[in-house]
PDB file of C-alpha atoms in Angstrom:
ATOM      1  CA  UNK Q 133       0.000   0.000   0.000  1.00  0.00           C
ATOM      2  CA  UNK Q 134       1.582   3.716  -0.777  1.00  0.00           C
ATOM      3  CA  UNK Q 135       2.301   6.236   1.584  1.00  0.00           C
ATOM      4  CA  UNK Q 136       3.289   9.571   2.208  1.00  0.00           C
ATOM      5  CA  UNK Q 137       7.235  10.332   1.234  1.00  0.00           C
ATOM      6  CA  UNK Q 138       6.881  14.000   2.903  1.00  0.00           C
ATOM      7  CA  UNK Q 139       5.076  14.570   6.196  1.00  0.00           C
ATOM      8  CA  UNK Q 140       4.642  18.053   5.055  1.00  0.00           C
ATOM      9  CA  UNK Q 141       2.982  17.557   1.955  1.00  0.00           C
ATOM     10  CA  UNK Q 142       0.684  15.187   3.711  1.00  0.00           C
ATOM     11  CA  UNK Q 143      -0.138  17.495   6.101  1.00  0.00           C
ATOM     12  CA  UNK Q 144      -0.901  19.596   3.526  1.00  0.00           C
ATOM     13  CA  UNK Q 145      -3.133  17.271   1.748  1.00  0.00           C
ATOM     14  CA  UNK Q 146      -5.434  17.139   4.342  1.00  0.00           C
ATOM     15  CA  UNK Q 147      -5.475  20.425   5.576  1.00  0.00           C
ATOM     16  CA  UNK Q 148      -6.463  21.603   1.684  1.00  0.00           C
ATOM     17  CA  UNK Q 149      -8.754  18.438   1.566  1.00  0.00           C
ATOM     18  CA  UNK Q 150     -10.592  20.016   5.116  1.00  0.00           C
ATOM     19  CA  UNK Q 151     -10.708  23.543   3.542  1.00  0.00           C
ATOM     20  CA  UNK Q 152     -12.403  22.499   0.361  1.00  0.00           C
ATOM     21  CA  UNK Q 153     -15.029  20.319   2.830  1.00  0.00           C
ATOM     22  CA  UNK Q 154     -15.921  23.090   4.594  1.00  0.00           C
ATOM     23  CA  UNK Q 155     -16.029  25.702   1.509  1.00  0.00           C
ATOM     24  CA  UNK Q 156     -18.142  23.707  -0.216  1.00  0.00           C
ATOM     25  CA  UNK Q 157     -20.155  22.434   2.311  1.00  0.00           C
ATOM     26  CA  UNK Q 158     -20.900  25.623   3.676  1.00  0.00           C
ATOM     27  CA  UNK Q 159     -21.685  26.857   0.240  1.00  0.00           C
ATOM     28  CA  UNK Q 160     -24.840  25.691   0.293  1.00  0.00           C
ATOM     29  CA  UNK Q 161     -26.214  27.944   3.060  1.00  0.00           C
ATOM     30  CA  UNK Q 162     -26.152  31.380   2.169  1.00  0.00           C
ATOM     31  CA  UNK Q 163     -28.833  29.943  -0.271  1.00  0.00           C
ATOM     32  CA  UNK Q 164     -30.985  28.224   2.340  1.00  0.00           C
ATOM     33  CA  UNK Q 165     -30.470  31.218   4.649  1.00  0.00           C
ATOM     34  CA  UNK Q 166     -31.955  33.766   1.824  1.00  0.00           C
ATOM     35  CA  UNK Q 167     -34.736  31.685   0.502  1.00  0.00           C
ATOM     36  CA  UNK Q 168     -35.702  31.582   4.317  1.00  0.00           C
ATOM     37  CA  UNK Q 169     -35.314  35.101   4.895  1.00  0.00           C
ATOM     38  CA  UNK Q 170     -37.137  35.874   1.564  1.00  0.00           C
ATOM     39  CA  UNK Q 171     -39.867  32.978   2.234  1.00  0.00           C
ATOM     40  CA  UNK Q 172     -39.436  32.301  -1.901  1.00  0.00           C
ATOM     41  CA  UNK Q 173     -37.131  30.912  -4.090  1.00  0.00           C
ATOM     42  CA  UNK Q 174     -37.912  33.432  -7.186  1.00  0.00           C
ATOM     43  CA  UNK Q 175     -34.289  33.673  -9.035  1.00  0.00           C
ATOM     44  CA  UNK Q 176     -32.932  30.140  -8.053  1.00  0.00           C
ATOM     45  CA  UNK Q 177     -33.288  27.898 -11.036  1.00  0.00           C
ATOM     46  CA  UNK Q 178     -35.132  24.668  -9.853  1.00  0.00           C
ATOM     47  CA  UNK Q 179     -33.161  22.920 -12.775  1.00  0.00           C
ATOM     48  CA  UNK Q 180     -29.925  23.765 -11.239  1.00  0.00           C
ATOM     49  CA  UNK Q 181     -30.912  22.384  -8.004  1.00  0.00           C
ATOM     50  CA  UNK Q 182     -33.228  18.748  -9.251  1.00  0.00           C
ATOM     51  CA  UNK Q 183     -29.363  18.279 -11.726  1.00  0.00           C
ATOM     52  CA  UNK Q 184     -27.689  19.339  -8.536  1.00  0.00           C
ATOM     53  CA  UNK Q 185     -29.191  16.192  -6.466  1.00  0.00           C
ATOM     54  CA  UNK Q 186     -28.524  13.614  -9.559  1.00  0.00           C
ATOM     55  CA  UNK Q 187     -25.220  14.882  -9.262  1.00  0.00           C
ATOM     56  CA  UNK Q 188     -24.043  14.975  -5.767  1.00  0.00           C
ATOM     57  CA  UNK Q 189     -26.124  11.484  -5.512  1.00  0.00           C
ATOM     58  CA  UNK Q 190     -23.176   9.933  -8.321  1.00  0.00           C
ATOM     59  CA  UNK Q 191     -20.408  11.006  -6.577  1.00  0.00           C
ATOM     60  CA  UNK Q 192     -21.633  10.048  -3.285  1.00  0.00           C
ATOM     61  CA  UNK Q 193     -21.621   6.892  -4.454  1.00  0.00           C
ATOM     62  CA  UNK Q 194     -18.545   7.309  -6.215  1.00  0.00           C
ATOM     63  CA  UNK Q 195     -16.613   8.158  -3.651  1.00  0.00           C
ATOM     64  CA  UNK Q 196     -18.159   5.807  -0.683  1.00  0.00           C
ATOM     65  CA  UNK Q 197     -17.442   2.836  -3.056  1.00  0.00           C
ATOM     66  CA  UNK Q 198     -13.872   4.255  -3.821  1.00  0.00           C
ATOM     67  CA  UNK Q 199     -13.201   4.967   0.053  1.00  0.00           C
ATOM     68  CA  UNK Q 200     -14.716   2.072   1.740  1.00  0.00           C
ATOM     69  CA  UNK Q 201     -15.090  -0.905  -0.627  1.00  0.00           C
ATOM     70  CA  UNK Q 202     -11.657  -3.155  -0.270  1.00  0.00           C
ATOM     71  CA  UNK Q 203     -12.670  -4.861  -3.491  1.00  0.00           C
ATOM     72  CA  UNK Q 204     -12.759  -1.557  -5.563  1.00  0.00           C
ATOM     73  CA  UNK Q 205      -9.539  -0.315  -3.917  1.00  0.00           C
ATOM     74  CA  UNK Q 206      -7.749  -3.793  -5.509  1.00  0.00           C
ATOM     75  CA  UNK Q 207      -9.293  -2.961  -8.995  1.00  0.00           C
ATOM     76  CA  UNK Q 208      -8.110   0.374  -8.669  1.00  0.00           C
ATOM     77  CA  UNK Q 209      -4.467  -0.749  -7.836  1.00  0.00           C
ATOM     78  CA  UNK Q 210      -4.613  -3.272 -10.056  1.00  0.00           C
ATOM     79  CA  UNK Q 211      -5.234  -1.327 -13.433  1.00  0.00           C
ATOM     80  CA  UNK Q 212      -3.396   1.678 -12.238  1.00  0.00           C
ATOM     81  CA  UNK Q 213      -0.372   0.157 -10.369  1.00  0.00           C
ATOM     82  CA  UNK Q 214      -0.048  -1.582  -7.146  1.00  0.00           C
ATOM     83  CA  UNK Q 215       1.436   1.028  -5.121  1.00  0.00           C
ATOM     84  CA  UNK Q 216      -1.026   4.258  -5.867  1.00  0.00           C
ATOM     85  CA  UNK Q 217      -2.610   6.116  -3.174  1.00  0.00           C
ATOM     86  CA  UNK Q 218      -6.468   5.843  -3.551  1.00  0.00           C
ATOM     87  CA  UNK Q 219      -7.659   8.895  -5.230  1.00  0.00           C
ATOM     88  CA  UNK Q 220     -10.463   9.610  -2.920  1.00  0.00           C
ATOM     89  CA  UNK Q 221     -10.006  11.127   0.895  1.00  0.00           C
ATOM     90  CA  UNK Q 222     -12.356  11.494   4.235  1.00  0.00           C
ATOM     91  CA  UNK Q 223     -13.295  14.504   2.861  1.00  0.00           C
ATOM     92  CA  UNK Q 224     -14.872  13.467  -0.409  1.00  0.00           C
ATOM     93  CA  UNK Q 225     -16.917  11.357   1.376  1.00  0.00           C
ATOM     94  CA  UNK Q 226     -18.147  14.106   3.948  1.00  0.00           C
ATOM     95  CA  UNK Q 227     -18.470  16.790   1.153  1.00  0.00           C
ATOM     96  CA  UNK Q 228     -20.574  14.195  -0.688  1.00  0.00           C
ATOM     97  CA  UNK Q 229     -23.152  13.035   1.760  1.00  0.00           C
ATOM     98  CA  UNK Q 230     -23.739  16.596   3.030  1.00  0.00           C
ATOM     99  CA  UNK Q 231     -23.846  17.831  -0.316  1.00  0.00           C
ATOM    100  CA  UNK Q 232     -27.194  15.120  -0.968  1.00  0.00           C
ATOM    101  CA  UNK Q 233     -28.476  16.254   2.416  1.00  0.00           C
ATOM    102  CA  UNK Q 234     -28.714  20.234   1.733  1.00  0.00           C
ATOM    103  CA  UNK Q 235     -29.788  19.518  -2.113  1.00  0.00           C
ATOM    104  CA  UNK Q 236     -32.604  17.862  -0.597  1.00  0.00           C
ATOM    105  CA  UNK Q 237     -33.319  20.214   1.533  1.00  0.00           C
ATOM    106  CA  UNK Q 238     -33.411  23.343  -0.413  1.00  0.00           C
ATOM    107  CA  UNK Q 239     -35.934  21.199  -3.287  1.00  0.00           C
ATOM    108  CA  UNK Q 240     -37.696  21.450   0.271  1.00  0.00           C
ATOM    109  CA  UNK Q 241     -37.947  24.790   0.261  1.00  0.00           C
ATOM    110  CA  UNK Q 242     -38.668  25.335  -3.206  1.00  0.00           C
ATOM    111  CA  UNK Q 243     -41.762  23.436  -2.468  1.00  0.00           C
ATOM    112  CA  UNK Q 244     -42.838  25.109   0.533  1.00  0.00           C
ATOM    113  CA  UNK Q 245     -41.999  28.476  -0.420  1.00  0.00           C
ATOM    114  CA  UNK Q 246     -43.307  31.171  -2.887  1.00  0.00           C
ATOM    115  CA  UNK Q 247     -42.062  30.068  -6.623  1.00  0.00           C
ATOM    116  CA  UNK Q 248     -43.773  32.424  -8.603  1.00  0.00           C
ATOM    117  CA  UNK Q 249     -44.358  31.139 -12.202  1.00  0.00           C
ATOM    118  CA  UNK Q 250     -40.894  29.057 -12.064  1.00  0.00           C
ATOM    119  CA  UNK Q 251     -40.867  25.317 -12.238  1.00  0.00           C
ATOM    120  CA  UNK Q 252     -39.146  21.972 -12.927  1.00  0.00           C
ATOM    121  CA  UNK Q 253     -38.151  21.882 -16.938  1.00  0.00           C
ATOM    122  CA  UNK Q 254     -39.342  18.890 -18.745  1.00  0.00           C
ATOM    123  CA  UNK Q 255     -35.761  18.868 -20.216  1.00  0.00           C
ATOM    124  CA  UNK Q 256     -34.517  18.483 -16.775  1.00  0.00           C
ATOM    125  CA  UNK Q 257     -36.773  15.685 -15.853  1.00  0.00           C
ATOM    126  CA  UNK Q 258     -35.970  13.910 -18.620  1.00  0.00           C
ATOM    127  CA  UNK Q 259     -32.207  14.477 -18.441  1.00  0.00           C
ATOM    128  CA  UNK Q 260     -32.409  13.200 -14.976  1.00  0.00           C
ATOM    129  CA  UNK Q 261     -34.253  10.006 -16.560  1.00  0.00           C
ATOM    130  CA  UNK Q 262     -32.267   8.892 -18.381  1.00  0.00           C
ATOM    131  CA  UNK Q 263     -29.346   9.560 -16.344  1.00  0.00           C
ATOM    132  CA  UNK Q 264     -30.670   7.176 -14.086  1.00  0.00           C
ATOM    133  CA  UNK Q 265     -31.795   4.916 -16.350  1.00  0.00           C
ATOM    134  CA  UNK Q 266     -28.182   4.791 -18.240  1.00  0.00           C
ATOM    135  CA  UNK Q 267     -26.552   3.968 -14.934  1.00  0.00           C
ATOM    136  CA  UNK Q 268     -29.171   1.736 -14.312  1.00  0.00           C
ATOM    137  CA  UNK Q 269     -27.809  -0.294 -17.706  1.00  0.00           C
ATOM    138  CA  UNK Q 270     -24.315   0.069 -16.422  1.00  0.00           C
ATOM    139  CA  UNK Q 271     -25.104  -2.068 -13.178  1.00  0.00           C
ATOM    140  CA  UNK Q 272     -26.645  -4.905 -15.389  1.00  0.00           C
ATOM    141  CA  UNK Q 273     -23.797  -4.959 -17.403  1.00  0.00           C
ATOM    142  CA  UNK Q 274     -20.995  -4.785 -14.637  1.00  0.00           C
ATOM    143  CA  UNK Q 275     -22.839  -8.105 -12.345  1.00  0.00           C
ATOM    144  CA  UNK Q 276     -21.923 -11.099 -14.836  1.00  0.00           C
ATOM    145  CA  UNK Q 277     -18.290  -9.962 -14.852  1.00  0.00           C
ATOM    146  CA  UNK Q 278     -18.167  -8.055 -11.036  1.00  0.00           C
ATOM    147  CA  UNK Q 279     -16.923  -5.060 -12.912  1.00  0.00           C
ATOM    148  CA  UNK Q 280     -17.280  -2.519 -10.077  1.00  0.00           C
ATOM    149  CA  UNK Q 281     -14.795  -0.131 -10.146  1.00  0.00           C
ATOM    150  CA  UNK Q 282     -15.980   0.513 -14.483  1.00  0.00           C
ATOM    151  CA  UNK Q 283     -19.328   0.782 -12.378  1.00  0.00           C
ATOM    152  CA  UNK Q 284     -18.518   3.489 -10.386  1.00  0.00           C
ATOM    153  CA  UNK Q 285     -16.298   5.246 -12.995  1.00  0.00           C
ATOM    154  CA  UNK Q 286     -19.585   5.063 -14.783  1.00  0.00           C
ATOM    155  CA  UNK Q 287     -21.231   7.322 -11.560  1.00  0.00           C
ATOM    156  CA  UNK Q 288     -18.095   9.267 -11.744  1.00  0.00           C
ATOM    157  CA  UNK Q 289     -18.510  10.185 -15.250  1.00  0.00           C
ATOM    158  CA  UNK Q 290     -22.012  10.911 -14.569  1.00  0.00           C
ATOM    159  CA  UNK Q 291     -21.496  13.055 -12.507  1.00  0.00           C
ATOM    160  CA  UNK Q 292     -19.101  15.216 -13.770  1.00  0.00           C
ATOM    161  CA  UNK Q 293     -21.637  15.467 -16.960  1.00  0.00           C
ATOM    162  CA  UNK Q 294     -24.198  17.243 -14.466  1.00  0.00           C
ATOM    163  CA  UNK Q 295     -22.010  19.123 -13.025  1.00  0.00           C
ATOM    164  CA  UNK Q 296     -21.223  20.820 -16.567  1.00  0.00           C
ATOM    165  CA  UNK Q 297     -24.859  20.658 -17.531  1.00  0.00           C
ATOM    166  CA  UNK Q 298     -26.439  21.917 -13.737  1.00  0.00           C
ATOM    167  CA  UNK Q 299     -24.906  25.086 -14.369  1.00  0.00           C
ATOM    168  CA  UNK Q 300     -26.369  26.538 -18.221  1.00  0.00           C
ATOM    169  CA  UNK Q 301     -29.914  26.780 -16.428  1.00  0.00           C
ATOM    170  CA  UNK Q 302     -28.797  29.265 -13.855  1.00  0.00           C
ATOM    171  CA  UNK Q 303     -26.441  31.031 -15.829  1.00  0.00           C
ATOM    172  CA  UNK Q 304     -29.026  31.205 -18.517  1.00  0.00           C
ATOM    173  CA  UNK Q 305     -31.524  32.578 -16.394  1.00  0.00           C
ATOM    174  CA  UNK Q 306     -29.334  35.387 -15.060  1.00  0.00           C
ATOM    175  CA  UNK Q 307     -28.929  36.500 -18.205  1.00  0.00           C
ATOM    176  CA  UNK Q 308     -32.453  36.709 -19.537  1.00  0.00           C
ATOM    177  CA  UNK Q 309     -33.695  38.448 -16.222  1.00  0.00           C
ATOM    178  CA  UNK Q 310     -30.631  40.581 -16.293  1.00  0.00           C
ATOM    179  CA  UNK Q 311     -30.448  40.459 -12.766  1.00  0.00           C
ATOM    180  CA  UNK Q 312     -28.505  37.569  -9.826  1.00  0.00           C
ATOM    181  CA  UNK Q 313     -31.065  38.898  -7.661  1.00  0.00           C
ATOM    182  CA  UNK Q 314     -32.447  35.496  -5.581  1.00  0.00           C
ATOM    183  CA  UNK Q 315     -29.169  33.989  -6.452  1.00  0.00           C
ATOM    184  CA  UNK Q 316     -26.979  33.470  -3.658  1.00  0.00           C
ATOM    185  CA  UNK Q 317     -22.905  35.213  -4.867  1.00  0.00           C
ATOM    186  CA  UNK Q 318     -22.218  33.773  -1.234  1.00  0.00           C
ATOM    187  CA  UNK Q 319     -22.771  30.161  -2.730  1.00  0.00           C
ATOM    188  CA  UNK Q 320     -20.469  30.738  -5.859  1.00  0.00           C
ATOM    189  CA  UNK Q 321     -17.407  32.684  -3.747  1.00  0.00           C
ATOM    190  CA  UNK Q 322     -17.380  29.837  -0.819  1.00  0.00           C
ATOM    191  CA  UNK Q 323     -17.693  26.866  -4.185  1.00  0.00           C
ATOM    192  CA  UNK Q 324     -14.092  28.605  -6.212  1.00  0.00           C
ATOM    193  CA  UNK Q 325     -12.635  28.400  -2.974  1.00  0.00           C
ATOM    194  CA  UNK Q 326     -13.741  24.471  -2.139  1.00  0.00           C
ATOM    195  CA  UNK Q 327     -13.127  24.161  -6.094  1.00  0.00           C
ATOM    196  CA  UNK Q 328      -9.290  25.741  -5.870  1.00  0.00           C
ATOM    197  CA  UNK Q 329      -8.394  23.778  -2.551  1.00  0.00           C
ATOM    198  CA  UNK Q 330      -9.915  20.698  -4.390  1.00  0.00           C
ATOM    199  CA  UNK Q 331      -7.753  20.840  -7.520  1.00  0.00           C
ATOM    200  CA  UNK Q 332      -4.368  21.611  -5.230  1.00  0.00           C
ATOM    201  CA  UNK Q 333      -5.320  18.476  -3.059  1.00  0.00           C
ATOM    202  CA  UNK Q 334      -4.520  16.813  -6.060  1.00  0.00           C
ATOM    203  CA  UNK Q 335      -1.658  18.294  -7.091  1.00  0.00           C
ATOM    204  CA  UNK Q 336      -0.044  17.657  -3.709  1.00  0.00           C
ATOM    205  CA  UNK Q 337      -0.528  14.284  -3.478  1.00  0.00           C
ATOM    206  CA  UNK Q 338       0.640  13.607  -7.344  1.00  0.00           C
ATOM    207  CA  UNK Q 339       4.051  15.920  -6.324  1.00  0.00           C
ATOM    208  CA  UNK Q 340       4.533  13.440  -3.294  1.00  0.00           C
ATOM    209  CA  UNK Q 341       4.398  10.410  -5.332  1.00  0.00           C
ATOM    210  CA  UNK Q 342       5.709  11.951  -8.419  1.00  0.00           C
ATOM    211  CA  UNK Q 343       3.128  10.569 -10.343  1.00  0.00           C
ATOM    212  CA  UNK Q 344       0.114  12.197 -12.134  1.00  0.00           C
ATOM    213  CA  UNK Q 345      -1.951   9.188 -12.121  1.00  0.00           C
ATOM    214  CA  UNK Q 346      -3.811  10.644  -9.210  1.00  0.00           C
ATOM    215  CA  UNK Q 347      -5.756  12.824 -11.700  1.00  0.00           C
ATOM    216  CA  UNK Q 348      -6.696  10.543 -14.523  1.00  0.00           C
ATOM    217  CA  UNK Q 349      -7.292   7.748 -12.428  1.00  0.00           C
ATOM    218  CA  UNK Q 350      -9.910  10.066 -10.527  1.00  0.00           C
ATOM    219  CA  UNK Q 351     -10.783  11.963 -13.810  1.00  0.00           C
ATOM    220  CA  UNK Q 352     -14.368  13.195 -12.197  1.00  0.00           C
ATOM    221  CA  UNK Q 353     -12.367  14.854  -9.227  1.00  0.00           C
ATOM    222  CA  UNK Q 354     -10.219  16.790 -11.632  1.00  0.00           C
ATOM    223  CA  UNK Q 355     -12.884  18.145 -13.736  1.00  0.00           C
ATOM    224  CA  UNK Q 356     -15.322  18.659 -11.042  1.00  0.00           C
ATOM    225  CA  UNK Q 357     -12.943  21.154  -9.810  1.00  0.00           C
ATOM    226  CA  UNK Q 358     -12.270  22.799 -13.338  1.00  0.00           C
ATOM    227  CA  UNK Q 359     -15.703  23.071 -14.384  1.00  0.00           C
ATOM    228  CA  UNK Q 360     -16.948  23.898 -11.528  1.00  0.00           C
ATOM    229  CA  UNK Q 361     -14.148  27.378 -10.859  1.00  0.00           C
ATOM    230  CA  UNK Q 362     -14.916  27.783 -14.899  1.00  0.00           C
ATOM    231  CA  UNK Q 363     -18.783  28.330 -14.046  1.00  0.00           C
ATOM    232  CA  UNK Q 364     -17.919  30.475 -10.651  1.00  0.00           C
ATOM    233  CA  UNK Q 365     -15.824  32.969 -12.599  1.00  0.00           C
ATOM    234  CA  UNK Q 366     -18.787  33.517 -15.052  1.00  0.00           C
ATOM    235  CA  UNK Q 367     -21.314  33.946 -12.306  1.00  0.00           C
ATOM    236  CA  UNK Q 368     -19.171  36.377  -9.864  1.00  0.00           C
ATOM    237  CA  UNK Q 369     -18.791  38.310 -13.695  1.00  0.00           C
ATOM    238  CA  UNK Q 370     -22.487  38.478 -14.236  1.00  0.00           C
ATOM    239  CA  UNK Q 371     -22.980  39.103 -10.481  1.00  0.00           C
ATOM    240  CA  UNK Q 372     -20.651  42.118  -9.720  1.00  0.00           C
ATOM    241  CA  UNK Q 373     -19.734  43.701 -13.571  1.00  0.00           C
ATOM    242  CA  UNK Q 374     -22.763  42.599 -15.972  1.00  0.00           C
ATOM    243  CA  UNK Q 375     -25.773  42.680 -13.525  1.00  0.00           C
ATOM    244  CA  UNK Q 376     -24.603  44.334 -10.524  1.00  0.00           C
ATOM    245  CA  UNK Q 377     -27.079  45.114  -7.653  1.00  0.00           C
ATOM    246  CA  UNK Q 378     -26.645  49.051  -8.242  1.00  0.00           C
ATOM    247  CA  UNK Q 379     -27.975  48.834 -12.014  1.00  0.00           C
ATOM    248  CA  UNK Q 380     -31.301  47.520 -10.664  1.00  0.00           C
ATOM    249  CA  UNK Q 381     -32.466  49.699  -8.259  1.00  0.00           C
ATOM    250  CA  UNK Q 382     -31.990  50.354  -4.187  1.00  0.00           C
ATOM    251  CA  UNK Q 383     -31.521  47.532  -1.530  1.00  0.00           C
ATOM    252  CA  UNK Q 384     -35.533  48.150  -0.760  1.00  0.00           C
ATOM    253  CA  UNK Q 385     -36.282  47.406  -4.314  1.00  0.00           C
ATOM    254  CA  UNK Q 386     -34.500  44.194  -4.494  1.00  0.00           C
ATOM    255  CA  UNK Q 387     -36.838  41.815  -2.984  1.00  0.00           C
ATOM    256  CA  UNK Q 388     -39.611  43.486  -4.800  1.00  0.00           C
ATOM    257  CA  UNK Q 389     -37.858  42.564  -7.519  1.00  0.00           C
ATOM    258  CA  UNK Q 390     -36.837  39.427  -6.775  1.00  0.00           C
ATOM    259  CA  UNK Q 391     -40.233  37.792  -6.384  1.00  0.00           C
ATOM    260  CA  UNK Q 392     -41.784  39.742  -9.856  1.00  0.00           C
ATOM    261  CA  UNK Q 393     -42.348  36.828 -12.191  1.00  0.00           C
ATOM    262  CA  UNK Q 394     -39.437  36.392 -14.741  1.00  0.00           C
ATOM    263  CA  UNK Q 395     -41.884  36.324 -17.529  1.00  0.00           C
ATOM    264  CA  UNK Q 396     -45.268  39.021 -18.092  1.00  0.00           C
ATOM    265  CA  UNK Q 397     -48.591  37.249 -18.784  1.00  0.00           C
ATOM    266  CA  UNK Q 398     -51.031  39.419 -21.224  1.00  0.00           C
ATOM    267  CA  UNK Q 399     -52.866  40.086 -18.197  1.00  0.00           C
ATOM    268  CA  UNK Q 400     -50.025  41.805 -16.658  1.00  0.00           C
ATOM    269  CA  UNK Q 401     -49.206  44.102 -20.001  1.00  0.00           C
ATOM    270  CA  UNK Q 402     -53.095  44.819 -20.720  1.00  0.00           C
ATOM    271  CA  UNK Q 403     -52.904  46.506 -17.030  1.00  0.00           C
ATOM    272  CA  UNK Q 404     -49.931  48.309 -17.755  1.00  0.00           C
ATOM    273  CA  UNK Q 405     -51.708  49.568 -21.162  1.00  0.00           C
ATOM    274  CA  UNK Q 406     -54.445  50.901 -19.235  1.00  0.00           C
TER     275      UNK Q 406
END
């Protein structure tokens, strides 16, 4: 089994591995905390958060299976080399099943709370469909031959696929009500932290063993953390230089605006006429 050459580098590891835990994990609050204070959840895209749960569900299960599963970690040795470090730490674990946890819990509040004239897309349900449905193929196909680290790859890849598509909705949206307003810029600064840490986790443990299998062989991890700074970047841009708070109107005005409807019935523009 590998270990550490440099104590410093693995202390390193985990303290980087802890920060990301906690910078994501905490992440999901500031939106909790303002669809509480604003009893709706006008301006968070319900897509974002129903891909959101398919994702963090995959790499749950990717990284429990990785972590605890004896029978993976020998597959994983044995196609990448006998003495590599598992690719997945305490942390990914933690993240993970808090991550499923708060997801849940926010499609709580979107239920319970004022949505306006937002819902669920049909695209979304049936991306999450057959998402389900393909990985539901994968675990027939893995039994006869007792495939299971493929099997999880498969969840891995799955879920780095929603975390590239969970974003468009929300950044979409943004842009066609020309406003972030209901959208939490809490969430995104606390995610490129967890998202930077993440990526230089890696990179310490692949300078300890001077090896860079740490990153292909956990491919999801990697991308998970470039996709997911990619997408904070462009959100923090529409947030603070393309739709900044100031543009739209006072700090009293914003949760007017916040729970208008994002899209005028004819109802709405005959009483404007008149």
């Amino acid at each position: 089994m590998a270990s550490w050459n440099s104590i410093p580098l693995e202390v390193l590891y985990d303290t980087l591995g802890w920060i990301a835990f906690f910078s994501w994990s905490i992440s999901f609050y500031p939106q909790v905390i303002l669809n509480f204070k604003r009893k709706s959840v006008v301006g968070l895209n319900f897509d974002f958060v129903v891909l959101n749960l398919t994702k963090h569900s995959s790499y749950l299960i990717y990284n429990a299976s990785m972590f605890f599963s004896s029978v993976v970690q020998k597959q994983y040795r044995e196609k990448y080399g006998l003495h590599e470090m598992i690719p997945v730490a305490a942390n990914d674990v933690a993240f993970s099943t808090h991550a499923v946890l708060l997801t849940a819990f926010t499609l709580f509040q979107i239920v319970i709370y004022d949505r306006g004239n937002q819902k669920v897309s049909k695209t979304s349900i049936g991306i999450v469909c057959v998402a389900w449905l393909t990985v539901a193929v994968c675990v027939f196909v893995a039994l006869p031959s007792h495939s299971w680290l493929w099997l999880i790859s498969c969840f891995n890849t799955l879920q780095v696929v929603m975390t590239v598509i969970k974003y468009i909705p929300q950044a979409i949206m943004n842009f066609q009500r020309k406003s972030t307003i209901g959208f939490s810029i809490g969430n995104i600064l606390l995610d490129l932290l967890g998202g930077v840490t993440n990526y230089g986790q890696m990179a310490v443990q692949s300078i300890d063993q001077n090896s860079w299998v740490n990153f292909y062989g956990n491919i999801g991890k990697t991308l998970l953390s470039l996709v997911s700074i990619f997408f904070d970047l462009l959100f923090i841009l529409q947030h603070y230089v393309i739709y900044p708070a100031w543009k739209i109107g006072t700090s009293r005005d914003v949760d007017v605006i916040g729970k208008k409807p994002l899209l005028k019935t004819s109802d709405d523009e005959n009483k404007e006429d008149v």
